[in-house]
mmCIF file of C-alpha atoms in Angstrom:
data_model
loop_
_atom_site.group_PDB
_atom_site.id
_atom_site.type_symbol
_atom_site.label_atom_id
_atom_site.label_comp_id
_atom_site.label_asym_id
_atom_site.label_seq_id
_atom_site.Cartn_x
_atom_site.Cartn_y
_atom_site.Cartn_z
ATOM 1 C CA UNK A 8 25.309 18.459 -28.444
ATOM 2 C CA UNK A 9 24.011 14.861 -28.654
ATOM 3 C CA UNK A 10 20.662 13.774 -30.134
ATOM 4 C CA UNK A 11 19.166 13.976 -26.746
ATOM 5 C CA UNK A 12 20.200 17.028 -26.012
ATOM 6 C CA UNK A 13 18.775 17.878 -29.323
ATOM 7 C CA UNK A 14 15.226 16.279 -28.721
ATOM 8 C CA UNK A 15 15.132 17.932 -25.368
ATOM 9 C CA UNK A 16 15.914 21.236 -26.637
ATOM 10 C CA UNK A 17 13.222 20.757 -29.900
ATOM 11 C CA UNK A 18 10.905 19.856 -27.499
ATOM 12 C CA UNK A 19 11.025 22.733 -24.876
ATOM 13 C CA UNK A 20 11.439 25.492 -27.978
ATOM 14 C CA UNK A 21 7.399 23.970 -28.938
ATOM 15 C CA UNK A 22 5.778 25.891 -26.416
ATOM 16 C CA UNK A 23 3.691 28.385 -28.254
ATOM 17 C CA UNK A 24 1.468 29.693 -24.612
ATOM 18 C CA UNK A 25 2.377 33.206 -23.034
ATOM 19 C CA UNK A 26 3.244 32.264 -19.316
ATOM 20 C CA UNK A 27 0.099 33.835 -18.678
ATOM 21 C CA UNK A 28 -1.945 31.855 -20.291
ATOM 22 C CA UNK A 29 -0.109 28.668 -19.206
ATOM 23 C CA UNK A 30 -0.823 29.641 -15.755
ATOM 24 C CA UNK A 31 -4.606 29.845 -16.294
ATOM 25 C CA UNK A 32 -5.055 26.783 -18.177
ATOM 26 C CA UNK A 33 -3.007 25.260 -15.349
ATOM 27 C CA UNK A 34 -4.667 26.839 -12.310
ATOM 28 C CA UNK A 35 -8.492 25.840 -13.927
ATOM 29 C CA UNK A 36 -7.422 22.520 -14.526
ATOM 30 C CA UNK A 37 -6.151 21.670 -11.540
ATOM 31 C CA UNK A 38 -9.303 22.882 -9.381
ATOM 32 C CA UNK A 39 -11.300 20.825 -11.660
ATOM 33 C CA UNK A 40 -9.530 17.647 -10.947
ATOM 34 C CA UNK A 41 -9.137 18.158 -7.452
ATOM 35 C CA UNK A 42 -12.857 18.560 -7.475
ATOM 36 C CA UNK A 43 -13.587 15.617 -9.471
ATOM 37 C CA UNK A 44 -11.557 13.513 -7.661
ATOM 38 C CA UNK A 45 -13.231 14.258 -4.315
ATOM 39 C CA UNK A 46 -16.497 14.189 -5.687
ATOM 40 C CA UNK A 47 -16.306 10.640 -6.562
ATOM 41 C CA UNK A 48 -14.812 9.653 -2.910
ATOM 42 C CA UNK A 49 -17.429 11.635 -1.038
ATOM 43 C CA UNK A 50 -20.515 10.473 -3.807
ATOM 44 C CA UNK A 51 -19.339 7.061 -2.932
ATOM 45 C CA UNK A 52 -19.215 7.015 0.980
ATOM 46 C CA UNK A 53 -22.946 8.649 1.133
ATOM 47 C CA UNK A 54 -24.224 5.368 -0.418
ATOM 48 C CA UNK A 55 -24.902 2.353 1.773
ATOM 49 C CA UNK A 56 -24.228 -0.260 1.055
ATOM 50 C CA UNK A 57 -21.363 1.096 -1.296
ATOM 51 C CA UNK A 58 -21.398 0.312 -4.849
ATOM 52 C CA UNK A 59 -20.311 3.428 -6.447
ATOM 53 C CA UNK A 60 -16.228 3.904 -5.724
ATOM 54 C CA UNK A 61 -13.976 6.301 -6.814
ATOM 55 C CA UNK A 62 -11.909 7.327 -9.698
ATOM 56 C CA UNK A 63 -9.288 4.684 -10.280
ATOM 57 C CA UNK A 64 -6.453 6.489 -8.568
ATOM 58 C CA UNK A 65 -8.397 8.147 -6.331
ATOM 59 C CA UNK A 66 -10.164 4.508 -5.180
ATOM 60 C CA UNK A 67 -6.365 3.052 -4.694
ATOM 61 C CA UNK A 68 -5.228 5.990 -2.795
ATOM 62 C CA UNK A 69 -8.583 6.295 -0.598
ATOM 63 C CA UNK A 70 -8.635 2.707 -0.222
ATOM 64 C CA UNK A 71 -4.991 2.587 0.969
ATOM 65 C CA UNK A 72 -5.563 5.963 3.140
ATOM 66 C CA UNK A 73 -8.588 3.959 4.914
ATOM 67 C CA UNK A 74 -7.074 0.733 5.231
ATOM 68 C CA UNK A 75 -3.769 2.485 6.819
ATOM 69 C CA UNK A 76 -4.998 6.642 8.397
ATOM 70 C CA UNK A 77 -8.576 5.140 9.383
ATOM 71 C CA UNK A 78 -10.150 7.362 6.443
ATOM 72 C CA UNK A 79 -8.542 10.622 7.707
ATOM 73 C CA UNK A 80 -9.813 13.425 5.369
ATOM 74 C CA UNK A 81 -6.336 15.362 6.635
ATOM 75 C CA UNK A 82 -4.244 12.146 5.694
ATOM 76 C CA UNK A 83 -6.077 11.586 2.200
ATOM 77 C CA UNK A 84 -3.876 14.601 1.282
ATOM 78 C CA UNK A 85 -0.767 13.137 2.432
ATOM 79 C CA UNK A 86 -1.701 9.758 0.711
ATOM 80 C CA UNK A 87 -2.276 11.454 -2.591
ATOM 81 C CA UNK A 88 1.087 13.511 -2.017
ATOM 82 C CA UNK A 89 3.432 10.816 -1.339
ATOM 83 C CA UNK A 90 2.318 8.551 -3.810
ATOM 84 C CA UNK A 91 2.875 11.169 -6.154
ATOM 85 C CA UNK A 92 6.396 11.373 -5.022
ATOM 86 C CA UNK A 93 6.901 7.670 -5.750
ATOM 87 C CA UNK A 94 5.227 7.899 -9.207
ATOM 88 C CA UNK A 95 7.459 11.143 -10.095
ATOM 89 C CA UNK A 96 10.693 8.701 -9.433
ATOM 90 C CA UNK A 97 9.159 6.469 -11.832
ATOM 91 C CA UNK A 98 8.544 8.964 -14.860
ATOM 92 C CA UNK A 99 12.506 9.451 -14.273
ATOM 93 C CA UNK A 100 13.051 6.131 -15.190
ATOM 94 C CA UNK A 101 10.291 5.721 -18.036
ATOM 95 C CA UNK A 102 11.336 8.407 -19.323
ATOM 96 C CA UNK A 103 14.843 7.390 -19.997
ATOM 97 C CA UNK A 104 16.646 10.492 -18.092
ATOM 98 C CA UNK A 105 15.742 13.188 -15.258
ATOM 99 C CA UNK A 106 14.824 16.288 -16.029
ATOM 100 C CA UNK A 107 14.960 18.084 -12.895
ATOM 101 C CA UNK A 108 12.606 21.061 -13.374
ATOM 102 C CA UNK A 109 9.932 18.526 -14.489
ATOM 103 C CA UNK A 110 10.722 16.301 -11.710
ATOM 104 C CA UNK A 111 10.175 19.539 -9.573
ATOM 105 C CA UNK A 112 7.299 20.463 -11.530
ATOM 106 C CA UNK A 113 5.362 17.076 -10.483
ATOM 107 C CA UNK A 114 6.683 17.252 -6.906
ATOM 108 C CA UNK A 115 5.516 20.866 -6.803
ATOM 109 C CA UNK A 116 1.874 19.883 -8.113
ATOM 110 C CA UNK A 117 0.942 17.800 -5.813
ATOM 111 C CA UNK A 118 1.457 20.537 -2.845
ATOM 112 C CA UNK A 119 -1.728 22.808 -3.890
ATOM 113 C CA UNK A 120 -3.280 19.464 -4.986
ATOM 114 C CA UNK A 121 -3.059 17.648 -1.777
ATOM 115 C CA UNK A 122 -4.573 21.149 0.009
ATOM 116 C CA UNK A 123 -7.598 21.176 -2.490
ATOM 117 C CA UNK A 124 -8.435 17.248 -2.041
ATOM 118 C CA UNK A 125 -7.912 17.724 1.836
ATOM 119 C CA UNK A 126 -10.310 21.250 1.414
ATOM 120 C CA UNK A 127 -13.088 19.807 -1.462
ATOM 121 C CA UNK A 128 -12.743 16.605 0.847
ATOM 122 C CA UNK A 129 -14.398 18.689 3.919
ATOM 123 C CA UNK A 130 -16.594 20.519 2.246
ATOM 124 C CA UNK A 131 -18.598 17.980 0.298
ATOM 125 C CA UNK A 132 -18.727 16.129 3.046
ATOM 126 C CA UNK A 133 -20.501 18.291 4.752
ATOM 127 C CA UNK A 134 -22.783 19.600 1.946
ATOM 128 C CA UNK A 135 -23.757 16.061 0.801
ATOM 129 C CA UNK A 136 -26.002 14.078 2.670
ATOM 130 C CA UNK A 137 -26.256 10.893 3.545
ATOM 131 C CA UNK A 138 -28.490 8.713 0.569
ATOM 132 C CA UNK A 139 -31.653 7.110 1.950
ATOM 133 C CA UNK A 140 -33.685 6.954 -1.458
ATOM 134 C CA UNK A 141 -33.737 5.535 -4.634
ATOM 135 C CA UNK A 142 -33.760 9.310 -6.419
ATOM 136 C CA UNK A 143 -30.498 10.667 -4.126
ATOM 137 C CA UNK A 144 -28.984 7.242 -5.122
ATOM 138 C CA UNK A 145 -29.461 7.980 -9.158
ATOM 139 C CA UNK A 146 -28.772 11.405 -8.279
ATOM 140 C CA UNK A 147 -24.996 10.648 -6.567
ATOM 141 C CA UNK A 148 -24.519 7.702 -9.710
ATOM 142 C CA UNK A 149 -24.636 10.671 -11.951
ATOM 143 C CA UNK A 150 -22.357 13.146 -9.600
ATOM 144 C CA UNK A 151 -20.072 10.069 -9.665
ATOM 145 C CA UNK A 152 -19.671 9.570 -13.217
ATOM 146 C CA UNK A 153 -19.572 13.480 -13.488
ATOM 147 C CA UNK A 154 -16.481 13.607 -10.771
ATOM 148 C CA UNK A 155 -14.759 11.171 -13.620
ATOM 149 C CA UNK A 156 -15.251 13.136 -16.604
ATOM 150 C CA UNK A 157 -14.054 15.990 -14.550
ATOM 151 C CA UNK A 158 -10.770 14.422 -13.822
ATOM 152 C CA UNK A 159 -10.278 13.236 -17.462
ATOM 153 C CA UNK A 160 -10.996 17.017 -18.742
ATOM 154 C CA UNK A 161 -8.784 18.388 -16.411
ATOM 155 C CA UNK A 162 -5.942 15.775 -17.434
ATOM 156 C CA UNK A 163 -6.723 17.180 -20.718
ATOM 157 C CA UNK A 164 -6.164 20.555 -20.017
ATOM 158 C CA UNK A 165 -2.737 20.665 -18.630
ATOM 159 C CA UNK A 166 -1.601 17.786 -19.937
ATOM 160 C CA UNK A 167 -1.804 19.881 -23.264
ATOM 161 C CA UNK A 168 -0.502 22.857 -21.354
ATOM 162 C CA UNK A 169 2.538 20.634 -20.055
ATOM 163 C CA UNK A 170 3.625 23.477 -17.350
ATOM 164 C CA UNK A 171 3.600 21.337 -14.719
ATOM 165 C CA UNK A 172 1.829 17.834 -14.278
ATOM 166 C CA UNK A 173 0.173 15.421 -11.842
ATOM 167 C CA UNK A 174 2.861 12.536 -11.475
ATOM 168 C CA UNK A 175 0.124 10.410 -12.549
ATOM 169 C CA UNK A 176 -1.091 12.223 -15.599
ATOM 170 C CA UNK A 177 2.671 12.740 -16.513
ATOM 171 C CA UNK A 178 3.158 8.827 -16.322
ATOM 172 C CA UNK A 179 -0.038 8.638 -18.975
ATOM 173 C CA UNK A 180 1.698 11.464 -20.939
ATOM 174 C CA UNK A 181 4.634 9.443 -20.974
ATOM 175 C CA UNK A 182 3.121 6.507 -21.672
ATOM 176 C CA UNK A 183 1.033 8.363 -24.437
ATOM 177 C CA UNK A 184 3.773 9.815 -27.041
ATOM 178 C CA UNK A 185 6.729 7.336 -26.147
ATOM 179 C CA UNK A 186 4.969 4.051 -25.876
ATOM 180 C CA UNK A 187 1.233 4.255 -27.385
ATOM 181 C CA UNK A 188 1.752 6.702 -30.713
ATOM 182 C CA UNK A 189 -0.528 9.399 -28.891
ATOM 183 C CA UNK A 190 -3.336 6.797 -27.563
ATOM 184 C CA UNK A 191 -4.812 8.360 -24.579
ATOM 185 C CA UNK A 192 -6.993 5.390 -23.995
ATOM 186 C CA UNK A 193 -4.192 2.206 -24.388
ATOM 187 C CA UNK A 194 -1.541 5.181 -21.969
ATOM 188 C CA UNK A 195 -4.382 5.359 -19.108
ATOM 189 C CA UNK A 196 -4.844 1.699 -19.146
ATOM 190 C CA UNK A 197 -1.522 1.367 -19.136
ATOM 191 C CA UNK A 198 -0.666 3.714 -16.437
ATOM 192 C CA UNK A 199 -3.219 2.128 -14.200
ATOM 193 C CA UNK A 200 -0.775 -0.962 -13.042
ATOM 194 C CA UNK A 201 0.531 1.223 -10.362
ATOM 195 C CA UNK A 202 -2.714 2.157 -8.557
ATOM 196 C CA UNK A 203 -3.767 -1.341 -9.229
ATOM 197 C CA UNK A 204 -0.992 -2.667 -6.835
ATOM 198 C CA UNK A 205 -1.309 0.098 -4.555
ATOM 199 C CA UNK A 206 -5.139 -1.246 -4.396
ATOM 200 C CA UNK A 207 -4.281 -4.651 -3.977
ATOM 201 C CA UNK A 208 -1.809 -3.735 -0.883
ATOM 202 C CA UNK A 209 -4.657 -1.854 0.574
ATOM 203 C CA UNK A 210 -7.539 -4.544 0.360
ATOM 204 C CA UNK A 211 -4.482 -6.933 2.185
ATOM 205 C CA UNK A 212 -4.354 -4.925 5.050
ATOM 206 C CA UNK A 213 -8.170 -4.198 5.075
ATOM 207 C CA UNK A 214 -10.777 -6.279 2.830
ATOM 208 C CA UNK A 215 -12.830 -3.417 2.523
ATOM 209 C CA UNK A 216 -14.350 -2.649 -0.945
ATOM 210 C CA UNK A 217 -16.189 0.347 -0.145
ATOM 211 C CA UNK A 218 -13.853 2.615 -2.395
ATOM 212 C CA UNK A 219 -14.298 0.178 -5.556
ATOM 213 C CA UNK A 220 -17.632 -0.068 -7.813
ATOM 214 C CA UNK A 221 -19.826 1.097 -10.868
ATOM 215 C CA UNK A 222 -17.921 4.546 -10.799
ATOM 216 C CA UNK A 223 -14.128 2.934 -10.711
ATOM 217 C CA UNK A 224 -15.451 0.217 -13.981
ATOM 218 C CA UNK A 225 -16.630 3.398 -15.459
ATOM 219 C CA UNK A 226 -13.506 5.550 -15.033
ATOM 220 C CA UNK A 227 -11.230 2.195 -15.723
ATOM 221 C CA UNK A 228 -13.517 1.915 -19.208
ATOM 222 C CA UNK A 229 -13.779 5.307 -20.044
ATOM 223 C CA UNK A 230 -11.791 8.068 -18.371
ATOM 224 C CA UNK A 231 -8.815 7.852 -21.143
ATOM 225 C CA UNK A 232 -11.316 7.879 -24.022
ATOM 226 C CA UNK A 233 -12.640 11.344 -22.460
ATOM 227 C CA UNK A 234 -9.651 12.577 -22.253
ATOM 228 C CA UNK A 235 -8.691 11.861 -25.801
ATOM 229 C CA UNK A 236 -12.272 13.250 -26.369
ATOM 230 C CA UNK A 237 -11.410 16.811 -24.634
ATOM 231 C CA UNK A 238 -8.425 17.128 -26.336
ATOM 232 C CA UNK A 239 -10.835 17.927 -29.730
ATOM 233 C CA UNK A 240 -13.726 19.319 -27.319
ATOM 234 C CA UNK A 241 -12.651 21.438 -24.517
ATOM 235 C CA UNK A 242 -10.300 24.261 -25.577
ATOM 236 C CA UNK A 243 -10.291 22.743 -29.104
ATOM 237 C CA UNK A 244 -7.103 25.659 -30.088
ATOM 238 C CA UNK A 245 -4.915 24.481 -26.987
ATOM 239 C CA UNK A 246 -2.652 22.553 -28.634
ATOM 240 C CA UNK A 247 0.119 20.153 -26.920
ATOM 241 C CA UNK A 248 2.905 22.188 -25.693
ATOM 242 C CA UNK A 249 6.359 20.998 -25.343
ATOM 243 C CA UNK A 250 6.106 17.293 -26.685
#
């Protein structure tokens, strides 16, 4: 057995989760960031003019679904999905060799993820209205920078589980232990390049900013640093599994 073998094999025997608990960690974590994620889209798009945006991902994606699907709550799903496929290829090669259940882990993520941005999409659509005063305005800012800390908890959560990951979050987690000695700030930075040309192809096709603002600085600034933050904070006995 080679070294790699070796590594691979250390790493998968540090699991100390029932599947049970896994599961529930993974299922709770992924509602919230689903959630969050929407959140800041739909907090966003009740403001005129915009000035709030989206997560950082989320703004990319949005951006790129409105400047290509029209804005399509159905096709925001699909965006999200199929981006994910294109960031799971590029863990393989970050990563240094494919792993195919975690490459089938990531791909099978984002198919109850892409069904609970497409449903939280809908439904806070509908429940949140339209801002046309200074107090619903303060009041979104704050739902905004919630829907942030939401996603950065959540990333927490099962990125600590490790069961299965957002393609995204397992690009950070990459980036975290192999590149940035366990820096959850410098790996979300880091792992932000690939949104940031997914935004820039997006405002090419349609200069429209309306998905970019006080929210995406915030999440940009801050959302690694929570992250790092719930690792002590939220579930302070889950421990990293499988690293």
């Amino acid at each position: 057995m080679n070294a790699k073998n070796v590594a691979q094999t250390t790493s998968k025997n540090r699991r100390t989760l029932t599947i049970g608990a896994s599961l529930s960690y993974f299922v709770l974590s992924l509602v919230i960031n689903a959630a969050g994620n929407v959140l800041t889209v739909v907090t966003s798009q009740k403001i005129h003019p915009a000035f709030l945006g989206s997560a950082y991902w989320t703004a990319a994606e949005s951006g790129f679904n409105k400047a290509v699907f029209q804005g399509s709550n159905l096709m925001l799903g699909w965006v999200f999905f199929i981006v994910g496929v294109l960031i799971a290829i590029l863990n393989v090669f970050l990563q240094g060799y494919f792993d195919w259940k975690k490459f089938v882990g990531n791909i099978a993520f984002m198919v109850p993820f892409s069904v609970l941005i497409s449903f939280f999409a809908g439904m806070f659509s509908q429940v949140l209205p339209e801002s046309h005063s200074v107090m619903t305005t303060i009041g979104y800012t704050v739902l905004n920078f919630i829907g942030v800390a939401m996603i950065a908890i959540a990333i927490s959560i099962y990125q600590r589980t490790n069961l299965v990951l957002h393609p995204a979050d397992d690009l950070m987690q990459i980036l975290r232990f192999k590149y940035f000695k366990g820096s959850a700030a410098k790996a979300m930075w880091a792992s932000y390049i690939p949104p940031t040309i997914i935004g820039i192809i997006a405002i090419i096709i349609l200069p429209d900013f309306t998905n970019y603002g006080v929210g995406t600085v915030f999440a940009f600034l801050f959302q690694g640093g929570i992250t790092g933050w719930g690792d002590k904070a939220i579930f302070p006995n889950l421990k990293h599994q499988g690293i």
